[in-house]
Short mmCIF file of C-alpha atoms in Angstrom, two decimals:
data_model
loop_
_atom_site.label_atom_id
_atom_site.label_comp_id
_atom_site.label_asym_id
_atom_site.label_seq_id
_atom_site.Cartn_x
_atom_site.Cartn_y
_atom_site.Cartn_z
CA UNK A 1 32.05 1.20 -1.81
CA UNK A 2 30.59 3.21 0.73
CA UNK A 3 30.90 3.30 4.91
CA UNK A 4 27.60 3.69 5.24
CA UNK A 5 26.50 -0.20 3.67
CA UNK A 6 28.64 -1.21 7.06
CA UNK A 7 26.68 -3.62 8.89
CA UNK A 8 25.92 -4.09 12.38
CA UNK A 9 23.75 -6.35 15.07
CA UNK A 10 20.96 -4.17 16.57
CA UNK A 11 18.80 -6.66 18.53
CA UNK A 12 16.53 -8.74 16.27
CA UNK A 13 18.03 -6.94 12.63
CA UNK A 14 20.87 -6.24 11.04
CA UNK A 15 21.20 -2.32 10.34
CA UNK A 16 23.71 -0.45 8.08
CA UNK A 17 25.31 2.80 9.30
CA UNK A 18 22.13 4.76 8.46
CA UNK A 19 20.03 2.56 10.91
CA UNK A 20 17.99 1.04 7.93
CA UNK A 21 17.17 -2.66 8.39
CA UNK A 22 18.83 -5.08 6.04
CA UNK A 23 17.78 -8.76 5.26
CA UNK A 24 20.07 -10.50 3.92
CA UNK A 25 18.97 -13.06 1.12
CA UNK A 26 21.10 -14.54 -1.68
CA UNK A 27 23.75 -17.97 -2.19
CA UNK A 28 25.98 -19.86 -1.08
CA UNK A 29 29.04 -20.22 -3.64
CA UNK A 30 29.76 -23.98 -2.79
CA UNK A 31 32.23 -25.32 -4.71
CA UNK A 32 34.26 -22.82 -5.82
CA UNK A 33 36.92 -22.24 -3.05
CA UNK A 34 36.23 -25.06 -0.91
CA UNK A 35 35.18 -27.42 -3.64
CA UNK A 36 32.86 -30.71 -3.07
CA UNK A 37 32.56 -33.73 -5.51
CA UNK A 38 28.87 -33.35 -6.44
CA UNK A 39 29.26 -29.66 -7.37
CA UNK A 40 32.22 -30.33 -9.92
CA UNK A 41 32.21 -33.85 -10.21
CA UNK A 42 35.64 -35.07 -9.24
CA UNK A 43 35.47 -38.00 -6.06
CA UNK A 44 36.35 -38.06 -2.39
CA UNK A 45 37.57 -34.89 -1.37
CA UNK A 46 39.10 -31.97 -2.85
CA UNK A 47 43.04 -32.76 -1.78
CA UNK A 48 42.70 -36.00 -2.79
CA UNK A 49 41.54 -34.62 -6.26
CA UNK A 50 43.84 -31.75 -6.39
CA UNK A 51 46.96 -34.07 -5.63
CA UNK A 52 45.58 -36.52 -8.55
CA UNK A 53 45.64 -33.93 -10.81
CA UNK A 54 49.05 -32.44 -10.15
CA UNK A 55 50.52 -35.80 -10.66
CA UNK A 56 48.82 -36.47 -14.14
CA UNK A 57 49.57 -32.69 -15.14
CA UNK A 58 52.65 -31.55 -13.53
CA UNK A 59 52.85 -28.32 -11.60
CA UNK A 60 52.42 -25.84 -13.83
CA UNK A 61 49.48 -27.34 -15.69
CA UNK A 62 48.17 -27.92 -12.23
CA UNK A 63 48.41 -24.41 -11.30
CA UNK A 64 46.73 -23.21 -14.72
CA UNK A 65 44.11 -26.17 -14.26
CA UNK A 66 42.38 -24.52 -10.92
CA UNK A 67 43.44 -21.17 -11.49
CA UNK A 68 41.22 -21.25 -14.73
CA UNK A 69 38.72 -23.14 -12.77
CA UNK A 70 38.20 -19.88 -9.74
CA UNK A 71 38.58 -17.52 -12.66
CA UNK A 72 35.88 -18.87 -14.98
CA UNK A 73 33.36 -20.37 -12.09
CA UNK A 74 32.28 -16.30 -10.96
CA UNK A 75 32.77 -13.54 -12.82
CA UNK A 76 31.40 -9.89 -12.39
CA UNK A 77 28.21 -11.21 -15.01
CA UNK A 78 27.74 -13.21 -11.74
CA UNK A 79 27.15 -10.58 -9.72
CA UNK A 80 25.26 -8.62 -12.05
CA UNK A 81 22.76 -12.28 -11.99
CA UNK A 82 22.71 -12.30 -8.72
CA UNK A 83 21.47 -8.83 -8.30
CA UNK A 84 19.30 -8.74 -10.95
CA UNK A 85 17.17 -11.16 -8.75
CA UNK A 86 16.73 -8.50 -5.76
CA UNK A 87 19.19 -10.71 -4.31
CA UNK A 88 21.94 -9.21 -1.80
CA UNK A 89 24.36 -11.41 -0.29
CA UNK A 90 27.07 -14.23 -1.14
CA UNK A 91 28.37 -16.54 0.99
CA UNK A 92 31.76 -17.76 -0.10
CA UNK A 93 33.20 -20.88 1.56
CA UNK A 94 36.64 -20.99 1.61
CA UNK A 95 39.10 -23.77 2.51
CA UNK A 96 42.23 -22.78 4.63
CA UNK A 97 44.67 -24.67 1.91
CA UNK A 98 44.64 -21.61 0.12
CA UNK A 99 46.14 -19.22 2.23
CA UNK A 100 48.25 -21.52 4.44
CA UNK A 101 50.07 -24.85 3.58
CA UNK A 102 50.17 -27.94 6.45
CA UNK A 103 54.38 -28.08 5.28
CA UNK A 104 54.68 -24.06 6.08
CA UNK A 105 51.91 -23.69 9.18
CA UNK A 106 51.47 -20.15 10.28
CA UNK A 107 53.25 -18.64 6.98
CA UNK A 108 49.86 -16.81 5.00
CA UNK A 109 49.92 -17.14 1.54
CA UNK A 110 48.72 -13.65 0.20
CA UNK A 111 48.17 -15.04 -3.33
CA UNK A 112 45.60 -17.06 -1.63
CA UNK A 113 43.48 -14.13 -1.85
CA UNK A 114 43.70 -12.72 -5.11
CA UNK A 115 40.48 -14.86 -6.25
CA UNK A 116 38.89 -13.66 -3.08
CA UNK A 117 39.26 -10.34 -3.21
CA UNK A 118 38.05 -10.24 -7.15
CA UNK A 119 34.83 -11.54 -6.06
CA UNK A 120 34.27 -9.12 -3.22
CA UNK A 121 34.60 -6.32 -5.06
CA UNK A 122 32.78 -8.02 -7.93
CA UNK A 123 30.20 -8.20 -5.65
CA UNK A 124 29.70 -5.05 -4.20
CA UNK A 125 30.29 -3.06 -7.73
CA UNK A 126 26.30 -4.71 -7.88
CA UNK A 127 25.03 -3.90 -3.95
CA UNK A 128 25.64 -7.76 -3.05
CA UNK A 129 27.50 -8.27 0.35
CA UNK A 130 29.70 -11.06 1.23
CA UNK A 131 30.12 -13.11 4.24
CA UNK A 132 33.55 -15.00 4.17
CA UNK A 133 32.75 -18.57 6.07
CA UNK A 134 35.61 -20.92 6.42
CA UNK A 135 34.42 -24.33 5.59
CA UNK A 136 37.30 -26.18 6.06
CA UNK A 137 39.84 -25.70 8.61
CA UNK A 138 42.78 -27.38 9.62
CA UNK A 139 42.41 -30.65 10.87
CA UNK A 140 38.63 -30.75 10.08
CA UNK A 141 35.63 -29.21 11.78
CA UNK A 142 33.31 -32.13 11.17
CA UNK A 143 33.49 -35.80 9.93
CA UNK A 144 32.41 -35.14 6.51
CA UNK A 145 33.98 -34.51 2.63
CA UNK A 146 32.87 -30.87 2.55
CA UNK A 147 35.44 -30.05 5.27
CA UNK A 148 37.71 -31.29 2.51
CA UNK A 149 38.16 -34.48 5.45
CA UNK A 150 39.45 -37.79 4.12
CA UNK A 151 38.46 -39.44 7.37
CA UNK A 152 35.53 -39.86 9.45
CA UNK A 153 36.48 -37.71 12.38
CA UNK A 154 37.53 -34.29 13.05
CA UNK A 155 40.84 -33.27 14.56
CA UNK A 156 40.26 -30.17 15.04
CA UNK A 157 38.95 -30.22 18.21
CA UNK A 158 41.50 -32.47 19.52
CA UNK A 159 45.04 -30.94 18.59
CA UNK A 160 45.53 -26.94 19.60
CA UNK A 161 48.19 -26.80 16.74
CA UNK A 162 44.98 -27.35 14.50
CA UNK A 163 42.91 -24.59 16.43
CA UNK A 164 45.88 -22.07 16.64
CA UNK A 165 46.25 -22.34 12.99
CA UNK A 166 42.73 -21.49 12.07
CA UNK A 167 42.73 -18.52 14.61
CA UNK A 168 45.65 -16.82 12.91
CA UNK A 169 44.14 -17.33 9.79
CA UNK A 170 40.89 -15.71 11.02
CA UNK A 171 43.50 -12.81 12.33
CA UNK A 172 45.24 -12.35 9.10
CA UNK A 173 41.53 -12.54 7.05
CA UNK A 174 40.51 -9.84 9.79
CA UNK A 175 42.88 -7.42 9.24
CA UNK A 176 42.30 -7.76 5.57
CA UNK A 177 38.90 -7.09 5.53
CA UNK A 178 38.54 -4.77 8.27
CA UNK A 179 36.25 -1.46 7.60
CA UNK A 180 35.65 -3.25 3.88
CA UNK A 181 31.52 -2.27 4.01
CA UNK A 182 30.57 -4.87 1.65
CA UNK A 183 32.02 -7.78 3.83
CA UNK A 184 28.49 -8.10 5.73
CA UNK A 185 30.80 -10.32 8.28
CA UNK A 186 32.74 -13.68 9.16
CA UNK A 187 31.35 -16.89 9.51
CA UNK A 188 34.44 -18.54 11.51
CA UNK A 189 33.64 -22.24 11.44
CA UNK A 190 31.00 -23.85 8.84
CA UNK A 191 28.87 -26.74 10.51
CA UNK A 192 31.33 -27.33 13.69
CA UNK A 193 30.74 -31.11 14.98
CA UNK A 194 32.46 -31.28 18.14
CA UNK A 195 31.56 -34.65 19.76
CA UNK A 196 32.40 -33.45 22.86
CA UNK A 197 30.46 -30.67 22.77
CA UNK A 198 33.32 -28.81 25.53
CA UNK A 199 35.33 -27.87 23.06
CA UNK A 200 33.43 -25.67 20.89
CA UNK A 201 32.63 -22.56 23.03
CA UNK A 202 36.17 -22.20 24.20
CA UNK A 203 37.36 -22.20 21.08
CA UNK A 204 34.05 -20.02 19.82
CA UNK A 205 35.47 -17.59 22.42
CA UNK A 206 38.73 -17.37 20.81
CA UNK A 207 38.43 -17.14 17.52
CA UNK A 208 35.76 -13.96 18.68
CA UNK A 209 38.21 -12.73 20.56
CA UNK A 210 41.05 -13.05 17.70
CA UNK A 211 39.09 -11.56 15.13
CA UNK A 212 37.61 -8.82 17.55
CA UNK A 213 41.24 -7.60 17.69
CA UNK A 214 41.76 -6.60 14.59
CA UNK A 215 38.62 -6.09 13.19
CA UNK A 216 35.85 -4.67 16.16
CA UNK A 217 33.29 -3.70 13.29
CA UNK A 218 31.97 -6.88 11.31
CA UNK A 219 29.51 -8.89 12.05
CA UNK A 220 30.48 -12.63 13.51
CA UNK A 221 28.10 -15.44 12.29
CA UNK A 222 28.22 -18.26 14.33
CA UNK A 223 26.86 -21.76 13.89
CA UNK A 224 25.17 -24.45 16.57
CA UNK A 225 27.19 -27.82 16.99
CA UNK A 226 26.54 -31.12 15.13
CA UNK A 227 25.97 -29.65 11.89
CA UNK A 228 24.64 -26.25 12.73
CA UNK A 229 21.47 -27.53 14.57
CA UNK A 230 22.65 -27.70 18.67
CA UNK A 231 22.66 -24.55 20.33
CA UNK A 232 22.02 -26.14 24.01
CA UNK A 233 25.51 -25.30 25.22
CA UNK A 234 25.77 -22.04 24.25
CA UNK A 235 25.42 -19.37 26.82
CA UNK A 236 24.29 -15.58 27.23
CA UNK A 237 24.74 -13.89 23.58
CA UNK A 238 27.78 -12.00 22.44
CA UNK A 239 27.85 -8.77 21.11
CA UNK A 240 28.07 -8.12 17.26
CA UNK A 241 26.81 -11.67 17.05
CA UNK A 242 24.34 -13.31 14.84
CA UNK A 243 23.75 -16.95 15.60
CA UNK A 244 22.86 -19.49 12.34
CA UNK A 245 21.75 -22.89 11.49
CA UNK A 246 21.14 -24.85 9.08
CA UNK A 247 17.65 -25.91 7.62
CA UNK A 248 17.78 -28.60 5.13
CA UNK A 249 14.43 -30.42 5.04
CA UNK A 250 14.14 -34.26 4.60
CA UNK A 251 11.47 -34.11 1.29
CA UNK A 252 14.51 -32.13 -0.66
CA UNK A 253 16.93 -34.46 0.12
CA UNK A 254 18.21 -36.85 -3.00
CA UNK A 255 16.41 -40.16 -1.36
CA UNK A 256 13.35 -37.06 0.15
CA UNK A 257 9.77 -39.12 -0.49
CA UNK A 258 6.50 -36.88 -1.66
CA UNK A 259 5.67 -33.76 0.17
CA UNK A 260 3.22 -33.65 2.19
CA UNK A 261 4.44 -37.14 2.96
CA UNK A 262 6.96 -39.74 4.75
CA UNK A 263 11.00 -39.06 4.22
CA UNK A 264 13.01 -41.00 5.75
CA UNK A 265 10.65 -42.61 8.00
CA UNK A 266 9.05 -39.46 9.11
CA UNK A 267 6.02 -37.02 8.12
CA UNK A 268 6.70 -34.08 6.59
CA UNK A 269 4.26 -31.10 5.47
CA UNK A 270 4.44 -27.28 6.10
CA UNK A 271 3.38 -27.45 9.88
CA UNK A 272 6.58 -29.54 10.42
CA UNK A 273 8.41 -27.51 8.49
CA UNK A 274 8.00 -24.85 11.03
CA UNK A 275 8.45 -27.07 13.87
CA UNK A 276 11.76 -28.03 12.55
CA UNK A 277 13.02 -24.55 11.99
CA UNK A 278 11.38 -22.88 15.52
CA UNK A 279 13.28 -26.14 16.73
CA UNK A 280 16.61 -25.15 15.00
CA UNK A 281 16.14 -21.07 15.76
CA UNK A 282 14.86 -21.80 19.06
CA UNK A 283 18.12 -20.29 20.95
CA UNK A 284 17.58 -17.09 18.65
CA UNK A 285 14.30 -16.50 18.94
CA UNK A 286 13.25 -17.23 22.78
CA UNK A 287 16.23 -14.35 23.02
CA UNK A 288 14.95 -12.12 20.37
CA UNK A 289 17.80 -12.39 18.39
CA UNK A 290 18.20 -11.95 14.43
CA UNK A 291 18.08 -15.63 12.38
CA UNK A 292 20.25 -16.41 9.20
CA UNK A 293 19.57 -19.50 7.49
CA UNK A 294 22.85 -20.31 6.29
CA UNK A 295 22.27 -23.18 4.35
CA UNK A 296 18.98 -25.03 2.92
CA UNK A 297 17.92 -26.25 -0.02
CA UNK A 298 16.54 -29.19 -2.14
CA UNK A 299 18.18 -31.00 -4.39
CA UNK A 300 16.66 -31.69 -8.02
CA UNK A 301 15.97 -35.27 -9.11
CA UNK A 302 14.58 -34.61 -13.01
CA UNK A 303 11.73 -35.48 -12.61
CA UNK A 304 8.98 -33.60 -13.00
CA UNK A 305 6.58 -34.26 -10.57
CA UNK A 306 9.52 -35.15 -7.71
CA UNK A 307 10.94 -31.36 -8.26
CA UNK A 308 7.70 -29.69 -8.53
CA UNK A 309 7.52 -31.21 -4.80
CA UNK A 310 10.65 -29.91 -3.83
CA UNK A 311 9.86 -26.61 -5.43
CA UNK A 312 6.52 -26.20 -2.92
CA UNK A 313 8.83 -27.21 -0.01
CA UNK A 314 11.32 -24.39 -0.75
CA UNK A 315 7.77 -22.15 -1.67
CA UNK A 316 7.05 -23.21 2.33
CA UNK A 317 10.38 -22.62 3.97
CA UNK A 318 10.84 -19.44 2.41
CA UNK A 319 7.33 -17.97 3.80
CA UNK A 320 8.31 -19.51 6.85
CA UNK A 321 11.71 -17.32 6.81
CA UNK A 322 9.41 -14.41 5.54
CA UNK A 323 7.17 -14.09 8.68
CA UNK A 324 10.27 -14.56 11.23
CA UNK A 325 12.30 -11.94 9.55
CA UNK A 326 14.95 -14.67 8.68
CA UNK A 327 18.07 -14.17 6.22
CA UNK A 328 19.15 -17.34 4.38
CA UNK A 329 21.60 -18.34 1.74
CA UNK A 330 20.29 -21.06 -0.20
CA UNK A 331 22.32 -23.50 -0.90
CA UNK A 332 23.82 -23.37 -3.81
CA UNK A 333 24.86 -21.16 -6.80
CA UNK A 334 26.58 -22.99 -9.04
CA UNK A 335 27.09 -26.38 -9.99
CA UNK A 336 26.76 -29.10 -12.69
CA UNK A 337 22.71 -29.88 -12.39
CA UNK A 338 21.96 -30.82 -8.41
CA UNK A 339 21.28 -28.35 -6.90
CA UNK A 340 22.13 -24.32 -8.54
CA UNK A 341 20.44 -21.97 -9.92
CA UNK A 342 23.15 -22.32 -12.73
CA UNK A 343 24.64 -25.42 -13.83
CA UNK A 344 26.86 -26.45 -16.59
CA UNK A 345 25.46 -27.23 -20.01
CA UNK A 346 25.14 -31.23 -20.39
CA UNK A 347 26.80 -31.08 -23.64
CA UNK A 348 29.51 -28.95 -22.67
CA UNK A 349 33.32 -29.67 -22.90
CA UNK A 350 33.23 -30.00 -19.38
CA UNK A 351 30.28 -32.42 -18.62
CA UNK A 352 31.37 -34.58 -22.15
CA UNK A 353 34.81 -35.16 -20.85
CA UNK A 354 33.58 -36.52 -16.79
CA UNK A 355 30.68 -38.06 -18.37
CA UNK A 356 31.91 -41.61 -17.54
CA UNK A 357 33.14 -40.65 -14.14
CA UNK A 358 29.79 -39.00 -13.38
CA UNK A 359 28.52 -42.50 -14.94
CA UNK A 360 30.16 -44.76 -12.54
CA UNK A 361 30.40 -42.48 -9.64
CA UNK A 362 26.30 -42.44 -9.58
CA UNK A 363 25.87 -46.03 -10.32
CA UNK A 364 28.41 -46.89 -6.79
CA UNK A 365 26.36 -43.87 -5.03
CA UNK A 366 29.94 -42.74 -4.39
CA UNK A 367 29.11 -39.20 -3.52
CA UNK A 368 27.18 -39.26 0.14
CA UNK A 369 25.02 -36.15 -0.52
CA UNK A 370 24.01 -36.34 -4.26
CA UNK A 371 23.74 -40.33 -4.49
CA UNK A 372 21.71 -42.92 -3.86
CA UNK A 373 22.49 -46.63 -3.00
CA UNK A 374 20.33 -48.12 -5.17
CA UNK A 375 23.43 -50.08 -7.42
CA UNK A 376 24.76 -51.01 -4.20
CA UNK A 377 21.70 -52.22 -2.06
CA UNK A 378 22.94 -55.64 -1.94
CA UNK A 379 26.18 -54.60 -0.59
CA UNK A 380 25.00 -51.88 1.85
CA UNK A 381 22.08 -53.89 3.24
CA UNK A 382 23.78 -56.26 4.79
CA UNK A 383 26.75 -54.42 6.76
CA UNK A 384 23.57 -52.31 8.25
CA UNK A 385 21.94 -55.77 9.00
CA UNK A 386 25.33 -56.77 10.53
CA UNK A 387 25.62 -53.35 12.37
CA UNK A 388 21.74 -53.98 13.84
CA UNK A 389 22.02 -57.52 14.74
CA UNK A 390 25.59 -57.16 16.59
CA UNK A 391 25.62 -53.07 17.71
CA UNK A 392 21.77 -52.32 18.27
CA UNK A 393 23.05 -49.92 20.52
CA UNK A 394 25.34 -48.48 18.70
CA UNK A 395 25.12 -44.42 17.57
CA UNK A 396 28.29 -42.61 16.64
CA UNK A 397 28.49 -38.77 16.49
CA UNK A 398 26.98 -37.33 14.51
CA UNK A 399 24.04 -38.77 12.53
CA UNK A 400 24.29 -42.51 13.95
CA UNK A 401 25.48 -45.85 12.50
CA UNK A 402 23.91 -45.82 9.35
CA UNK A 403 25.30 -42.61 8.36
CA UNK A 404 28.90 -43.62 9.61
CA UNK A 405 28.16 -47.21 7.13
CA UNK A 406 27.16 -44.48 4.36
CA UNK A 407 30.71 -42.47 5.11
CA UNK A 408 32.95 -45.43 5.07
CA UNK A 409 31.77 -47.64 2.38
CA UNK A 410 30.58 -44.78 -0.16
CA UNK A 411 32.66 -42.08 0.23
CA UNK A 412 35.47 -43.61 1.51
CA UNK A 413 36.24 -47.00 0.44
CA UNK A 414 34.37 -46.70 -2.82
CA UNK A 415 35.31 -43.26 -3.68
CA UNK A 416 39.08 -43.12 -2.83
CA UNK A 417 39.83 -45.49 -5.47
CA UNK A 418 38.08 -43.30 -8.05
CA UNK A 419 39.90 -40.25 -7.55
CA UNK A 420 43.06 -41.46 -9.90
CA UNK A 421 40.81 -42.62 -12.26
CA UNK A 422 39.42 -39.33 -12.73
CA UNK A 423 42.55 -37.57 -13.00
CA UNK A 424 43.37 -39.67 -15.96
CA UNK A 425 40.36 -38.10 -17.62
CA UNK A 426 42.70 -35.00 -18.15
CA UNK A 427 45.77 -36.33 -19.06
CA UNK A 428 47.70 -34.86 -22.17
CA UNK A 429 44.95 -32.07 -21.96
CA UNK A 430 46.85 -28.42 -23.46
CA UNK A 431 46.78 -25.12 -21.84
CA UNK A 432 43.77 -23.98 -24.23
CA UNK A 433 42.19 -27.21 -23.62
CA UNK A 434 41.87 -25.80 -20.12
CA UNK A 435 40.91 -22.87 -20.31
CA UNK A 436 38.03 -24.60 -23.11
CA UNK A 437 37.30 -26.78 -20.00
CA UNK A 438 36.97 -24.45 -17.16
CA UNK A 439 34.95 -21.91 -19.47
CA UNK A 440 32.11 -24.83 -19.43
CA UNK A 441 31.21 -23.07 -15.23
CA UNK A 442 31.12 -19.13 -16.91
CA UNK A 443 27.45 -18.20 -16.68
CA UNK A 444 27.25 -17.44 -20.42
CA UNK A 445 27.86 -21.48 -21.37
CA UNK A 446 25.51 -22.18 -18.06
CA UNK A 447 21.75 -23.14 -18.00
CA UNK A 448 19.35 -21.37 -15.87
CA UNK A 449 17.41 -23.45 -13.53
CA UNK A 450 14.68 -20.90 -14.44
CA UNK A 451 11.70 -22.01 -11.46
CA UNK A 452 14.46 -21.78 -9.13
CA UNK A 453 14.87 -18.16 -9.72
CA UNK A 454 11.68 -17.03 -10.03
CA UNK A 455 10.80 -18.37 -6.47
CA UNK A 456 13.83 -17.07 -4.87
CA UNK A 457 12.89 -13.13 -6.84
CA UNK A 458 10.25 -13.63 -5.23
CA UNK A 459 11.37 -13.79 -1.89
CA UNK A 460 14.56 -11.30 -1.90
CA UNK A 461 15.12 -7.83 -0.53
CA UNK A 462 14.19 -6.37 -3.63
CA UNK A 463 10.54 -8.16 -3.43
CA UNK A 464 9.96 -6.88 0.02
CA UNK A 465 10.53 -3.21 -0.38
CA UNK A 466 8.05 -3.21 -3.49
#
């Protein structure tokens, strides 16, 4: 590793020590130490699911059961993938639960970054930088499962015990990483939702000035409000700062119509896709300031026709990224057939033993972002019916009433009583049935989502320079 890959905010680019621009363009690695339920398959949210499974395995079996899981899901062959694509960034989502337990606040767990570390440096052995974004934090950013929340609101911005614990684990991280050049930077708080919206830039400020103190180097990625999209009630920039949001796009979502077409209830073709990302970028770029996309994406349906569709929106978004000098990390690496550019094998040990979970867990649209509703229409309908006759008014932060319906019913009611049912799925299973498991997420038992890569290759560092 060398000082000079050290990165650094120099108006509208990032620059390494040398003063040559770098774009960053590669993955996110959701799933892996922040899990979610359509990545891996388990329902609800990941303590739910990693409390299941240390009841029907016991503690040590538990231990081996995820510690197989982060060793197998990214290896160095990984990396090497990754940069053989002209690729050169991961962003790894972590979860605070592995460096600090809510029985011993405050106390860091340096074991929790033994995965961590291996991936770093796995990472940078191939030219591929990291950004380290916590996407959950105690007592919940947002209102949603992939803040590993088993409610529908987020604490965090109401208790300072919750905010003091994430700033000392942004102190200890920090210190940790501090002068590491491959670390491109921090990404402090993934998709903040702070109903208020007077909460966020206090805390914004301290958590800058927390991690300034022990690390004045590395670049801070910070995120808009609701979801990475409001940037209204931020102020004058900060230095070492790039701001980011996210740019999913309704045609690539898992209910997304045809493209050019309606989604949703609203018109979608390239033009709009500009609009909504000049809309989403607009604090960055009226102030000249560099853009990372930190998460987009579609999702794959199957199909044939649908994904070719979703394959032209990507195609669009990433020539719209392309002429505003835009990083991005698309969402997502690695998962079992959604969404990666690498997905476990259908008739591996792993997908053949969840196979009736992933069964009944698609047919009561359990999980919010890779379901649909269609087995439950004639349960859904009507509470929405309900909710329009008797609250027309009504529209909870963040996404409305519909979306809070979606969040109770589906991933809450419906899912919670799922998650010891697919625990059982691995009870009695031996320490080599385990590892046999977990091996089903190494990248030499993975299919390649093959179109995927080609477009991003076509769109990375590497492709630029040529």
């Amino acid at each position: 590793m060398t000082g000079e890959a050290l990165l650094s905010v120099r108006g509208s680019t990032l620059v390494d020590r040398n003063g040559t621009a770098v774009t960053l363009r590669g993955f996110g690695l959701g799933g892996w130490m922040n899990m979610e339920n359509f990545i891996t398959g388990y329902p609800a949210n990941e303590e739910a699911h990693r409390e299941s499974i240390r009841r029907v395995l016991g503690e040590e079996r538990y231990r081996l059961f995820f510690d197989r899981f982060l060793e197998h899901f990214f290896t160095e062959e990984d990396a090497r993938y990754i940069a053989s694509l002209g690729l050169n960034l991961l962003r790894v989502p972590i979860n605070y639960r592995h460096f600090e337990d809510d029985m011993r606040p405050f106390e860091i767990d340096e074991s929790g970054f033994r995965h961590l570390d291996r991936v770093i440096d796995a990472c940078a052995r191939h030219g591929v930088y990291t950004i380290i974004d916590l996407h959950a934090l105690p007592g919940y950013q947002n209102q949603h499962w992939h803040s590993d929340n088993p409610t529908h609101r987020a604490l965090l911005w109401r208790h300072k015990h919750f905010q003091d614990r994430a700033v000392h684990l942004w102190e200890a991280i920090a210190r940790r990483y501090r002068g590491n050049p491959w670390v491109a930077g921090y990404n402090p708080i993934n998709e903040p939702a702070d109903p208020s919206e007077e909460m966020i830039m206090p805390f914004y400020a301290r958590l800058y000035e927390a991690i300034r103190a022990q690390d004045p180097d590395h670049v801070i990625f910070l995120e808009g409000n609701r979801y990475s999209q409001d940037f209204h009630m931020f102020g004058e920039p900060w230095d070492g700062v790039v701001y980011t949001n996210h740019d999913y796009a309704l045609p690539g979502f898992v209910d997304g119509g045809p493209y050019p077409g309606v989604s949703r209830g609203t018109y979608v073709d390239r033009d709009v896709l500009e609009e909504t990302f000049r809309r989403r970028s607009a604090y960055m770029l009226e102030r000249g300031l560099h853009v990372w996309v930190g998460e987009f994406g579609p999702v794959y349906t199957g199909d044939p026709e649908a994904d070719a569709m979703r394959y032209q929106v990507l195609r669009d978004q990433l020539e719209i990224y392309d002429r505003y000098g835009a990083s991005w990390a698309i969402w997502l690496y690695k998962d079992i057939g959604l969404q990666g550019v690498a997905y476990a094998a259908p008739d591996s040990p792993w997908m053949r033993r969840i196979a009736p979970m992933a069964e009944k867990k698609a047919r009561l649209g359990a999980d919010a972002w890779g379901g649909t509703e269609e087995g439950i229409a004639h349960v859904m309908q009507p509470i929405r019916d309900l909710f329009a006759r008797e609250f027309p008014d009504y529209a909870p932060f963040p996404f409305g009433a519909s979306r809070d319906i979606q969040e109770l019913v589906r991933h809450i009611l419906l899912s919670e009583p799922l998650v010891e049912e697919f625990a059982e799925l691995f009870r009695g299973v031996t320490e080599e049935e385990i590892d046999t498991l977990m091996r089903s997420f190494r990248l030499e038992n993975c299919r390649l989502r093959t179109p995927l890569a080609e477009v991003l290759a076509e769109h990375s560092p590497a492709a630029a320079r040529r």
